[in-house]
Short mmCIF file of C-alpha atoms and ligand atoms in Angstrom, two decimals:
data_model
loop_
_atom_site.label_atom_id
_atom_site.label_comp_id
_atom_site.label_asym_id
_atom_site.label_seq_id
_atom_site.Cartn_x
_atom_site.Cartn_y
_atom_site.Cartn_z
CA UNK A 6 110.12 79.07 10.82
CA UNK A 7 112.09 76.39 12.55
CA UNK A 8 109.53 73.74 13.93
CA UNK A 9 111.59 72.60 16.82
CA UNK A 10 111.29 73.68 20.26
CA UNK A 11 112.63 72.88 23.76
CA UNK A 12 109.21 73.69 25.40
CA UNK A 13 105.87 74.20 23.99
CA UNK A 14 103.40 75.69 26.30
CA UNK A 15 99.62 75.01 25.61
CA UNK A 16 97.45 77.99 26.86
CA UNK A 17 98.60 81.58 27.64
CA UNK A 18 96.84 82.18 31.09
CA UNK A 19 99.02 83.16 34.04
CA UNK A 20 100.26 79.60 34.41
CA UNK A 21 101.11 79.33 30.65
CA UNK A 22 102.41 82.77 29.75
CA UNK A 23 104.66 82.97 33.13
CA UNK A 24 105.93 79.59 32.40
CA UNK A 25 106.80 80.50 28.81
CA UNK A 26 108.62 83.78 29.88
CA UNK A 27 110.54 82.03 32.70
CA UNK A 28 111.62 79.07 30.22
CA UNK A 29 112.84 81.61 27.77
CA UNK A 30 114.72 83.55 30.71
CA UNK A 31 116.49 80.29 31.32
CA UNK A 32 117.56 79.88 27.76
CA UNK A 33 114.89 77.35 26.56
CA UNK A 34 113.69 77.66 23.02
CA UNK A 35 110.02 78.28 23.81
CA UNK A 36 106.57 78.50 22.04
CA UNK A 37 103.36 79.35 23.52
CA UNK A 38 100.02 78.22 21.75
CA UNK A 39 96.92 80.03 22.31
CA UNK A 40 93.44 79.51 20.80
CA UNK A 41 91.92 82.89 22.01
CA UNK A 42 92.54 86.03 19.96
CA UNK A 43 94.26 87.71 22.68
CA UNK A 44 97.08 86.30 25.20
CA UNK A 45 96.57 86.20 28.99
CA UNK A 46 94.00 83.50 29.52
CA UNK A 47 90.81 83.67 31.47
CA UNK A 48 92.49 86.05 34.03
CA UNK A 49 93.21 88.93 31.74
CA UNK A 50 90.42 88.54 29.18
CA UNK A 51 87.34 87.32 31.27
CA UNK A 52 88.45 87.02 34.79
CA UNK A 53 90.63 88.81 37.30
CA UNK A 54 91.31 91.90 35.31
CA UNK A 55 87.78 92.70 33.81
CA UNK A 56 86.08 91.95 37.19
CA UNK A 57 88.51 94.31 39.13
CA UNK A 58 88.05 97.09 36.57
CA UNK A 59 84.32 96.90 37.14
CA UNK A 60 84.66 96.53 40.90
CA UNK A 61 86.84 99.65 41.01
CA UNK A 62 84.57 101.72 38.80
CA UNK A 63 81.30 100.73 40.40
CA UNK A 64 82.81 101.24 43.91
CA UNK A 65 83.65 104.89 42.80
CA UNK A 66 80.26 105.37 41.28
CA UNK A 67 78.53 104.01 44.51
CA UNK A 68 80.86 106.09 46.78
CA UNK A 69 80.04 109.21 44.87
CA UNK A 70 76.47 108.60 45.51
CA UNK A 71 76.57 107.60 49.13
CA UNK A 72 79.63 109.02 50.72
CA UNK A 73 80.81 112.10 48.83
CA UNK A 74 78.14 114.31 50.52
CA UNK A 75 79.25 113.34 54.05
CA UNK A 76 82.94 114.27 53.18
CA UNK A 77 81.91 117.77 52.12
CA UNK A 78 82.14 116.98 48.43
CA UNK A 79 79.03 118.23 46.75
CA UNK A 80 78.66 116.84 43.31
CA UNK A 81 75.46 117.15 41.43
CA UNK A 82 74.00 114.98 38.70
CA UNK A 83 76.46 112.22 38.97
CA UNK A 84 75.18 109.71 36.23
CA UNK A 85 76.11 106.15 35.27
CA UNK A 86 77.25 105.64 31.61
CA UNK A 87 77.45 101.95 31.62
CA UNK A 88 78.93 101.76 28.15
CA UNK A 89 81.88 104.19 28.97
CA UNK A 90 82.45 102.00 32.03
CA UNK A 91 82.66 98.93 29.91
CA UNK A 92 84.90 100.64 27.38
CA UNK A 93 87.20 101.55 30.11
CA UNK A 94 87.18 97.88 31.23
CA UNK A 95 88.05 96.77 27.62
CA UNK A 96 90.73 99.27 27.41
CA UNK A 97 92.42 97.71 30.55
CA UNK A 98 92.01 94.19 29.09
CA UNK A 99 93.45 95.27 25.81
CA UNK A 100 96.45 97.10 27.44
CA UNK A 101 97.27 94.17 29.54
CA UNK A 102 96.79 91.43 26.92
CA UNK A 103 99.02 93.62 24.48
CA UNK A 104 101.55 93.71 27.50
CA UNK A 105 101.85 89.96 27.45
CA UNK A 106 102.27 90.08 23.53
CA UNK A 107 105.21 92.58 24.15
CA UNK A 108 106.84 90.27 26.77
CA UNK A 109 106.62 87.33 24.41
CA UNK A 110 108.54 89.51 21.80
CA UNK A 111 111.00 90.81 24.23
CA UNK A 112 111.78 87.20 25.49
CA UNK A 113 111.73 85.78 21.89
CA UNK A 114 108.88 83.40 22.49
CA UNK A 115 107.19 82.17 19.48
CA UNK A 116 103.35 82.86 19.70
CA UNK A 117 101.55 79.94 17.88
CA UNK A 118 97.89 81.07 17.09
CA UNK A 119 95.35 78.32 17.21
CA UNK A 120 94.32 75.37 19.16
CA UNK A 121 97.20 73.30 20.31
CA UNK A 122 96.63 69.45 20.14
CA UNK A 123 99.25 67.04 21.53
CA UNK A 124 99.75 64.30 19.26
CA UNK A 125 102.63 62.66 21.20
CA UNK A 126 104.90 63.47 24.07
CA UNK A 127 107.30 65.28 21.72
CA UNK A 128 104.82 66.67 19.10
CA UNK A 129 101.96 69.34 19.00
CA UNK A 130 99.75 70.21 16.25
CA UNK A 131 98.27 73.70 15.90
CA UNK A 132 94.99 74.06 14.21
CA UNK A 133 94.46 77.70 13.12
CA UNK A 134 91.23 79.55 12.35
CA UNK A 135 91.46 78.93 8.68
CA UNK A 136 91.56 75.16 9.44
CA UNK A 137 95.19 74.91 8.69
CA UNK A 138 97.29 72.32 10.80
CA UNK A 139 101.01 72.58 11.55
CA UNK A 140 103.09 70.26 13.36
CA UNK A 141 105.85 71.20 15.82
CA UNK A 142 108.44 69.04 17.55
CA UNK A 143 109.35 69.74 21.21
CA UNK A 144 111.26 68.22 23.99
CA UNK A 145 108.81 69.07 26.61
CA UNK A 146 105.15 70.17 26.65
CA UNK A 147 103.38 72.23 29.43
CA UNK A 148 99.55 72.15 29.59
CA UNK A 149 98.18 75.31 30.83
CA UNK A 150 94.60 75.17 29.34
CA UNK A 151 93.06 76.31 32.52
CA UNK A 152 89.39 76.16 33.48
CA UNK A 153 85.90 76.99 32.15
CA UNK A 154 82.68 78.06 34.00
CA UNK A 155 80.81 75.02 35.56
CA UNK A 156 76.97 74.83 35.32
CA UNK A 157 74.31 72.76 36.98
CA UNK A 158 72.76 69.94 34.95
CA UNK A 159 69.35 71.62 35.26
CA UNK A 160 70.57 75.02 34.00
CA UNK A 161 71.47 75.87 30.43
CA UNK A 162 73.59 78.98 30.08
CA UNK A 163 72.70 81.11 26.99
CA UNK A 164 74.95 84.04 27.95
CA UNK A 165 71.95 86.42 27.18
CA UNK A 166 69.57 85.90 30.34
CA UNK A 167 71.24 83.01 31.95
CA UNK A 168 74.81 83.92 32.24
CA UNK A 169 78.27 82.76 33.37
CA UNK A 170 80.81 85.30 34.74
CA UNK A 171 81.77 86.07 31.19
CA UNK A 172 78.33 87.34 30.38
CA UNK A 173 77.92 89.21 33.69
CA UNK A 174 81.07 91.10 32.82
CA UNK A 175 79.58 92.64 29.77
CA UNK A 176 75.80 93.38 30.52
CA UNK A 177 74.67 96.16 28.13
CA UNK A 178 72.29 97.52 30.81
CA UNK A 179 72.04 97.29 34.42
CA UNK A 180 69.60 94.31 35.11
CA UNK A 181 66.68 95.51 37.46
CA UNK A 182 66.79 92.09 39.24
CA UNK A 183 69.67 89.87 39.28
CA UNK A 184 69.91 86.40 40.83
CA UNK A 185 73.39 85.15 41.47
CA UNK A 186 73.50 81.33 41.97
CA UNK A 187 76.55 80.59 43.96
CA UNK A 188 78.09 82.56 47.00
CA UNK A 189 81.63 82.10 46.30
CA UNK A 190 84.09 84.80 45.37
CA UNK A 191 83.22 85.15 41.73
CA UNK A 192 79.41 85.40 42.49
CA UNK A 193 80.07 87.94 45.33
CA UNK A 194 82.22 90.17 43.38
CA UNK A 195 79.75 90.41 40.57
CA UNK A 196 76.89 90.55 42.90
CA UNK A 197 78.68 93.70 44.39
CA UNK A 198 79.29 95.29 41.05
CA UNK A 199 75.67 95.03 39.97
CA UNK A 200 74.16 96.00 43.32
CA UNK A 201 76.42 99.20 43.23
CA UNK A 202 75.16 100.05 39.80
CA UNK A 203 71.54 99.80 40.78
CA UNK A 204 70.36 96.06 40.60
CA UNK A 205 68.17 94.41 43.15
CA UNK A 206 70.56 91.49 43.85
CA UNK A 207 69.80 88.07 45.54
CA UNK A 208 72.52 85.28 46.00
CA UNK A 209 71.29 81.67 46.34
CA UNK A 210 73.79 79.55 47.96
CA UNK A 211 73.36 75.71 48.59
CA UNK A 212 75.51 75.82 51.79
CA UNK A 213 74.61 77.53 54.92
CA UNK A 214 77.42 80.13 54.64
CA UNK A 215 79.06 82.14 51.87
CA UNK A 216 82.69 81.99 50.62
CA UNK A 217 83.11 78.40 51.31
CA UNK A 218 86.65 77.43 52.55
CA UNK A 219 87.23 80.60 54.44
CA UNK A 220 87.20 80.98 58.17
CA UNK A 221 83.48 80.74 59.55
CA UNK A 222 83.93 84.02 61.63
CA UNK A 223 84.85 85.81 58.33
CA UNK A 224 81.96 84.47 56.18
CA UNK A 225 79.36 85.34 59.04
CA UNK A 226 80.65 88.88 59.38
CA UNK A 227 81.06 89.23 55.61
CA UNK A 228 77.60 88.30 54.94
CA UNK A 229 76.31 90.81 57.47
CA UNK A 230 78.40 93.57 55.69
CA UNK A 231 76.89 92.47 52.27
CA UNK A 232 73.45 92.29 53.72
CA UNK A 233 73.82 95.91 55.04
CA UNK A 234 74.75 96.93 51.49
CA UNK A 235 71.60 95.63 50.32
CA UNK A 236 72.65 92.21 48.92
CA UNK A 237 69.94 89.55 49.81
CA UNK A 238 70.79 86.01 50.59
CA UNK A 239 69.01 82.76 50.40
CA UNK A 240 71.48 80.26 52.17
CA UNK A 241 70.78 76.44 52.33
CA UNK A 242 68.78 76.60 49.23
CA UNK A 243 69.29 74.43 46.07
CA UNK A 244 68.23 75.79 42.65
CA UNK A 245 66.17 73.24 40.96
CA UNK A 246 65.27 74.95 37.63
CA UNK A 247 65.89 78.11 35.76
CA UNK A 248 63.68 78.73 32.83
CA UNK A 249 63.43 81.68 30.50
CA UNK A 250 59.95 83.34 29.61
CA UNK A 251 60.13 86.18 27.22
CA UNK A 252 62.89 88.46 28.62
CA UNK A 253 62.82 87.18 32.12
CA UNK A 254 64.13 84.21 33.89
CA UNK A 255 62.24 82.14 36.52
CA UNK A 256 64.29 80.55 39.21
CA UNK A 257 62.98 77.74 41.26
CA UNK A 258 64.93 76.74 44.58
CA UNK A 259 64.19 74.57 47.48
CA UNK A 260 65.28 75.14 51.09
CA UNK A 261 67.49 72.14 52.09
CA UNK A 262 66.11 72.04 55.51
CA UNK A 263 62.46 73.21 55.45
CA UNK A 264 61.93 71.70 51.97
CA UNK A 265 59.91 75.06 51.08
CA UNK A 266 59.89 75.62 47.51
CA UNK A 267 60.12 79.25 46.31
CA UNK A 268 59.91 80.75 42.76
CA UNK A 269 61.43 84.08 41.75
CA UNK A 270 61.35 86.15 38.60
CA UNK A 271 64.33 88.08 37.53
CA UNK A 272 66.02 89.78 34.56
CA UNK A 273 69.22 88.01 34.69
CA UNK A 274 70.70 84.91 36.35
CA UNK A 275 74.32 84.65 36.97
CA UNK A 276 75.47 81.10 37.42
CA UNK A 277 78.67 81.20 39.57
CA UNK A 278 78.77 77.63 40.95
CA UNK A 279 82.62 77.18 40.22
CA UNK A 280 84.74 76.37 37.40
CA UNK A 281 85.90 73.12 35.78
CA UNK A 282 89.25 71.98 34.36
CA UNK A 283 89.50 72.47 30.62
CA UNK A 284 90.52 68.93 29.32
CA UNK A 285 90.77 68.65 25.67
CA UNK A 286 90.01 65.52 23.51
CA UNK A 287 93.83 65.10 22.86
CA UNK A 288 94.55 64.84 26.63
CA UNK A 289 91.88 62.15 26.95
CA UNK A 290 93.07 60.30 23.91
CA UNK A 291 96.67 60.30 25.20
CA UNK A 292 95.39 58.77 28.48
CA UNK A 293 96.82 61.34 30.82
CA UNK A 294 95.73 60.38 34.24
CA UNK A 295 92.90 62.58 35.80
CA UNK A 296 91.73 62.65 39.30
CA UNK A 297 87.86 62.18 40.14
CA UNK A 298 87.27 65.84 39.52
CA UNK A 299 88.73 65.51 35.93
CA UNK A 300 91.73 67.50 36.85
CA UNK A 301 95.21 66.37 35.55
CA UNK A 302 97.13 64.51 38.13
CA UNK A 303 100.69 65.81 38.66
CA UNK A 304 103.51 64.91 40.76
CA UNK A 305 105.56 67.30 42.98
CA UNK A 306 107.53 68.14 39.82
CA UNK A 307 104.36 68.86 37.80
CA UNK A 308 104.85 65.91 35.62
CA UNK A 309 101.82 64.13 34.29
CA UNK A 310 101.40 60.58 33.85
CA UNK A 311 103.24 60.84 30.45
CA UNK A 312 106.93 61.59 30.37
CA UNK A 313 108.07 65.05 29.28
CA UNK A 314 104.30 66.42 29.56
CA UNK A 315 103.91 68.83 32.53
CA UNK A 316 100.75 70.86 33.57
CA UNK A 317 100.05 73.91 35.64
CA UNK A 318 97.29 76.24 36.80
CA UNK A 319 93.49 75.52 37.09
CA UNK A 320 93.84 72.36 35.09
CA UNK A 321 95.81 70.43 37.66
CA UNK A 322 94.80 68.67 40.78
CA UNK A 323 96.81 70.95 43.22
CA UNK A 324 95.83 74.08 45.03
CA UNK A 325 93.09 76.56 44.60
CA UNK A 326 91.99 77.79 41.12
CA UNK A 327 93.75 81.15 41.25
CA UNK A 328 95.95 83.15 39.05
CA UNK A 329 98.82 83.85 41.40
CA UNK A 330 98.99 80.03 42.19
CA UNK A 331 99.13 79.28 38.47
CA UNK A 332 101.79 81.70 37.97
CA UNK A 333 103.98 80.32 40.74
CA UNK A 334 103.46 76.85 39.19
CA UNK A 335 104.57 78.23 35.65
CA UNK A 336 107.80 79.49 37.16
CA UNK A 337 108.33 76.29 39.17
CA UNK A 338 107.91 74.06 36.07
CA UNK A 339 110.07 76.14 33.86
CA UNK A 340 112.88 75.83 36.43
CA UNK A 341 112.30 72.12 36.83
CA UNK A 342 112.65 71.60 32.97
CA UNK A 343 115.75 73.69 33.18
CA UNK A 344 117.21 71.37 35.74
CA UNK A 345 116.72 73.57 38.70
CA UNK A 346 114.60 73.06 41.89
CA UNK A 347 111.26 74.71 41.19
CA UNK A 348 109.00 74.56 44.14
CA UNK A 349 105.45 75.88 45.19
CA UNK A 350 104.55 76.17 48.84
CA UNK A 351 100.76 75.27 48.83
CA UNK A 352 100.46 76.10 52.50
CA UNK A 353 100.88 79.67 51.79
CA UNK A 354 98.82 80.87 49.08
CA UNK A 355 96.59 83.82 49.77
CA UNK A 356 93.04 84.13 48.55
CA UNK A 357 91.25 87.42 48.29
CA UNK A 358 87.74 88.56 47.49
CA UNK A 359 87.77 92.05 46.03
CA UNK A 360 84.56 93.43 47.12
CA UNK A 361 84.10 96.31 49.57
CA UNK A 362 85.45 95.91 52.06
CA UNK A 363 87.94 93.12 50.82
CA UNK A 364 88.17 89.73 52.39
CA UNK A 365 91.65 87.74 52.46
CA UNK A 366 92.90 84.81 54.01
CA UNK A 367 96.10 82.54 53.95
CA UNK A 368 97.09 79.30 55.55
CA UNK A 369 94.85 77.16 57.82
CA UNK A 370 91.30 78.05 59.23
CA UNK A 371 90.08 77.06 62.59
CA UNK A 372 87.98 74.11 61.21
CA UNK A 373 91.03 72.67 59.46
CA UNK A 374 93.23 72.89 62.40
CA UNK A 375 90.60 71.13 64.66
CA UNK A 376 90.21 68.44 62.14
CA UNK A 377 94.20 68.11 62.22
CA UNK A 378 93.94 68.00 66.15
CA UNK A 379 96.39 71.05 66.13
CA UNK A 380 96.12 73.14 69.25
CA UNK A 381 96.13 76.83 68.65
CA UNK A 382 95.65 80.34 69.98
CA UNK A 383 93.93 83.13 68.42
CA UNK A 384 94.42 86.99 68.31
CA UNK A 385 91.80 89.12 66.79
CA UNK A 386 91.70 93.07 66.19
CA UNK A 387 88.79 94.95 64.83
CA UNK A 388 89.27 97.88 62.42
CA UNK A 389 86.86 99.86 64.69
CA UNK A 390 89.94 100.39 66.90
CA UNK A 391 92.36 101.21 63.98
CA UNK A 392 92.97 104.98 63.45
CA UNK A 393 93.42 104.88 59.70
CA UNK A 394 90.20 102.84 59.08
CA UNK A 395 88.41 105.31 61.44
CA UNK A 396 89.59 108.47 59.65
CA UNK A 397 88.65 106.87 56.30
CA UNK A 398 85.15 105.85 57.64
CA UNK A 399 85.90 102.19 56.81
CA UNK A 400 85.74 100.64 60.14
CA UNK A 401 84.30 97.28 58.84
CA UNK A 402 85.85 93.94 59.79
CA UNK A 403 88.89 92.65 61.76
CA UNK A 404 92.12 90.90 61.35
CA UNK A 405 92.20 87.24 62.80
CA UNK A 406 95.67 85.60 63.48
CA UNK A 407 95.76 81.88 64.43
CA UNK A 408 99.11 80.74 65.78
CA UNK A 409 100.29 77.36 67.18
CA UNK A 410 99.57 77.09 70.82
CA UNK A 411 103.13 76.08 71.76
CA UNK A 412 105.41 77.33 69.12
CA UNK A 413 103.46 80.49 68.38
CA UNK A 414 104.26 79.98 64.62
CA UNK A 415 101.41 81.63 62.44
CA UNK A 416 99.18 78.90 60.92
CA UNK A 417 96.59 81.02 59.42
CA UNK A 418 95.26 84.44 58.94
CA UNK A 419 91.96 85.96 57.66
CA UNK A 420 90.87 89.53 57.43
CA UNK A 421 87.96 91.82 56.36
CA UNK A 422 89.34 95.20 55.45
CA UNK A 423 89.16 98.05 52.93
CA UNK A 424 92.48 97.02 51.86
CA UNK A 425 92.82 93.24 52.82
CA UNK A 426 94.10 92.14 49.49
CA UNK A 427 97.18 94.30 49.84
CA UNK A 428 97.56 93.66 53.48
CA UNK A 429 97.68 89.93 53.08
CA UNK A 430 101.07 89.99 51.37
CA UNK A 431 102.77 90.81 54.68
CA UNK A 432 101.34 87.61 56.05
CA UNK A 433 102.25 85.57 53.21
CA UNK A 434 105.84 86.85 53.60
CA UNK A 435 105.81 86.14 57.43
CA UNK A 436 104.44 82.74 56.82
CA UNK A 437 106.80 81.88 54.12
CA UNK A 438 109.64 82.71 56.64
CA UNK A 439 108.04 80.70 59.39
CA UNK A 440 107.21 83.79 61.51
CA UNK A 441 105.70 83.58 64.96
CA UNK A 442 102.92 86.04 66.13
CA UNK A 443 105.66 87.56 68.43
CA UNK A 444 107.78 88.29 65.24
CA UNK A 445 104.94 90.20 63.66
CA UNK A 446 104.01 91.95 66.91
CA UNK A 447 107.73 93.23 67.33
CA UNK A 448 107.76 94.40 63.71
CA UNK A 449 107.40 98.27 63.27
CA UNK A 450 104.35 98.91 61.33
CA UNK A 451 103.92 102.44 59.82
CA UNK A 452 101.22 104.80 61.50
CA UNK A 453 98.40 105.42 60.70
CA UNK A 454 97.84 102.33 58.31
CA UNK A 455 95.47 99.62 58.22
CA UNK A 456 98.46 97.25 58.70
CA UNK A 457 98.75 98.40 62.26
CA UNK A 458 95.70 96.21 62.71
CA UNK A 459 98.04 93.22 61.88
CA UNK A 460 100.54 94.06 64.41
CA UNK A 461 97.63 94.59 67.01
CA UNK A 462 96.11 91.14 66.18
CA UNK A 463 99.65 89.66 66.72
CA UNK A 464 99.89 91.28 69.99
CA UNK A 465 96.39 90.02 70.84
CA UNK A 466 97.53 86.34 70.30
CA UNK A 467 99.44 86.99 73.60
CA UNK A 468 96.46 89.13 75.02
CA UNK A 469 98.46 92.36 74.86
CA UNK A 470 96.91 94.68 72.34
CA UNK A 471 97.65 98.31 72.84
CA UNK A 472 94.52 100.04 71.19
CA UNK A 473 91.65 97.65 72.24
C1 FAD B 512 85.33 86.42 36.88
C2 FAD B 512 86.43 85.74 37.30
C3 FAD B 512 87.33 86.55 38.22
C4 FAD B 512 88.61 85.98 38.84
N1 FAD B 512 89.18 86.65 39.57
C5 FAD B 512 90.39 86.21 40.01
C6 FAD B 512 91.17 87.17 40.83
O1 FAD B 512 90.87 88.15 41.30
N2 FAD B 512 92.48 86.50 41.38
C7 FAD B 512 92.75 85.37 40.95
O2 FAD B 512 93.96 84.85 41.48
N3 FAD B 512 92.05 84.53 40.26
C8 FAD B 512 90.86 85.03 39.67
N4 FAD B 512 90.08 84.21 38.79
C9 FAD B 512 90.81 82.88 38.40
C10 FAD B 512 91.74 83.05 37.42
O3 FAD B 512 91.24 83.52 36.31
C11 FAD B 512 92.25 81.65 37.05
O4 FAD B 512 92.54 80.87 38.23
C12 FAD B 512 93.58 81.72 36.17
O5 FAD B 512 93.24 82.38 35.10
C13 FAD B 512 94.04 80.37 35.78
O6 FAD B 512 95.22 80.34 34.91
P1 FAD B 512 95.64 79.29 34.05
O7 FAD B 512 96.78 79.67 33.34
O8 FAD B 512 95.51 77.95 34.61
O9 FAD B 512 94.35 79.25 32.90
P2 FAD B 512 93.45 80.26 32.06
O10 FAD B 512 93.76 81.62 32.54
O11 FAD B 512 92.11 79.64 32.05
O12 FAD B 512 94.07 80.20 30.66
C14 FAD B 512 94.11 79.17 29.80
C15 FAD B 512 94.16 79.51 28.47
O13 FAD B 512 94.41 78.35 27.68
C16 FAD B 512 93.66 78.53 26.37
N5 FAD B 512 93.52 77.11 25.78
C17 FAD B 512 92.91 76.25 26.36
N6 FAD B 512 92.89 75.16 25.48
C18 FAD B 512 93.79 75.35 24.52
C19 FAD B 512 94.32 74.56 23.35
N7 FAD B 512 94.08 73.43 23.21
N8 FAD B 512 95.24 75.32 22.64
C20 FAD B 512 95.46 76.61 22.80
N9 FAD B 512 95.00 77.41 23.87
C21 FAD B 512 94.16 76.79 24.72
C22 FAD B 512 92.46 79.18 26.84
O14 FAD B 512 91.97 79.82 25.54
C23 FAD B 512 92.96 80.24 27.81
O15 FAD B 512 93.26 81.47 27.30
C24 FAD B 512 89.02 84.65 38.34
C25 FAD B 512 88.14 84.02 37.30
C26 FAD B 512 86.93 84.57 36.88
C27 FAD B 512 86.26 83.70 35.74
#
């Protein structure tokens, strides 16, 4: 094999593999190094994809138990077969990781198997499983090494009883009692999965609200909904210790306000307190500049502090740690390397929590706008008044649109809805094109759809909703 490339991408997550495909499309001779057995990174192997598979299966199971009867569907003896559910998840992961392999072949991207180590700004050494080292020359390097689960100094993850999200995606039986540390989207999605499958679930969160970063109205309403589903919350509580005794875990936590100390015994503990950038020794040795959170500093062209070395995805100091953000950066950096004008609009990146109902947001929250002294107006529309949500018995939540007080330009949107993750795409497009609330209000929306609530929320910005 010819060991000279124009681009070597390190890591095949959504940032890395998408970057490699775009580089190849642009005619650049490209290789992608991956240390994992399969391509696709965290997202396809132990993140977005397996979690969504379990969310989908567990939701169907739960609905079959709680809702089918009311709809006149009388099914008897519906039973959970967890190992089959896990097999289905594993099959989806395999299909999609194989899909990336196919795309690499189709685009003539060289897949280098092993750990990629940057030796210089034009050289990458790949260390394979057998210990063999091979060096490759390249004009450009793109770091897409992603992130790994974060823990707390007082907690040791063993992936048996005290697990990260990776462990919680593969329990071999439903834990009787599960404690989730962290009320962010990963913790809440997995809390939902296991609650639906029969666990007694408690979420412990150190802040006074769940899903930090999202609109306060949304987190309050969302917590109420999850509470009704039977998920218990201990907010404003800091976990001080987790110990394992026989086959159980003991979780100690303190209420930040009252200082009351509590101890709860459970069968599994999921530590979902965030993710940290995956910075290898080679990056440290080369002296690539990092920010105070240990993320690689990049400029607007995704260049690191070393010439010809770029970085994208979870490992960089820009934007949220999300797969679609990583993908857009992958495309942008490929175009920049090819001499084009790659760009990512960080003001318009949707975020979704794939529970039931789903939660989605984009743009600014009220708190952010207040901090920035921006005057705004709000339009809100509840799904209680949306015909499609009504016939589907899913009248949870609302759409909230925040628009600039003077110009009417949409600045932020958040929503709770059965299909919020799909609905938010309309708002991303609207905001990308600089739409006003009036533009959305005057756009014809199909009836009966959940999306009509977006139109109604836009009409509500000008206090003229039709159905509420
Ligand atoms: C449980 C869970 C659910 C999630 N759900 C969602 C979701 O629904 N939507 C969403 O947008 N995001 C979700 N995420 C986040 C998403 O997975 C990440 O934001 C995304 O994968 C980041 O992509 P990346 O390309 O930066 O890195 P990663 O996907 O982390 O990929 C990095 C890859 O680089 C490889 N690597 C690292 N170092 C080296 C090296 N030296 N040599 C070779 N290979 C190396 C790693 O093995 C890995 O495969 C979820 C994450 C988790 C954990």
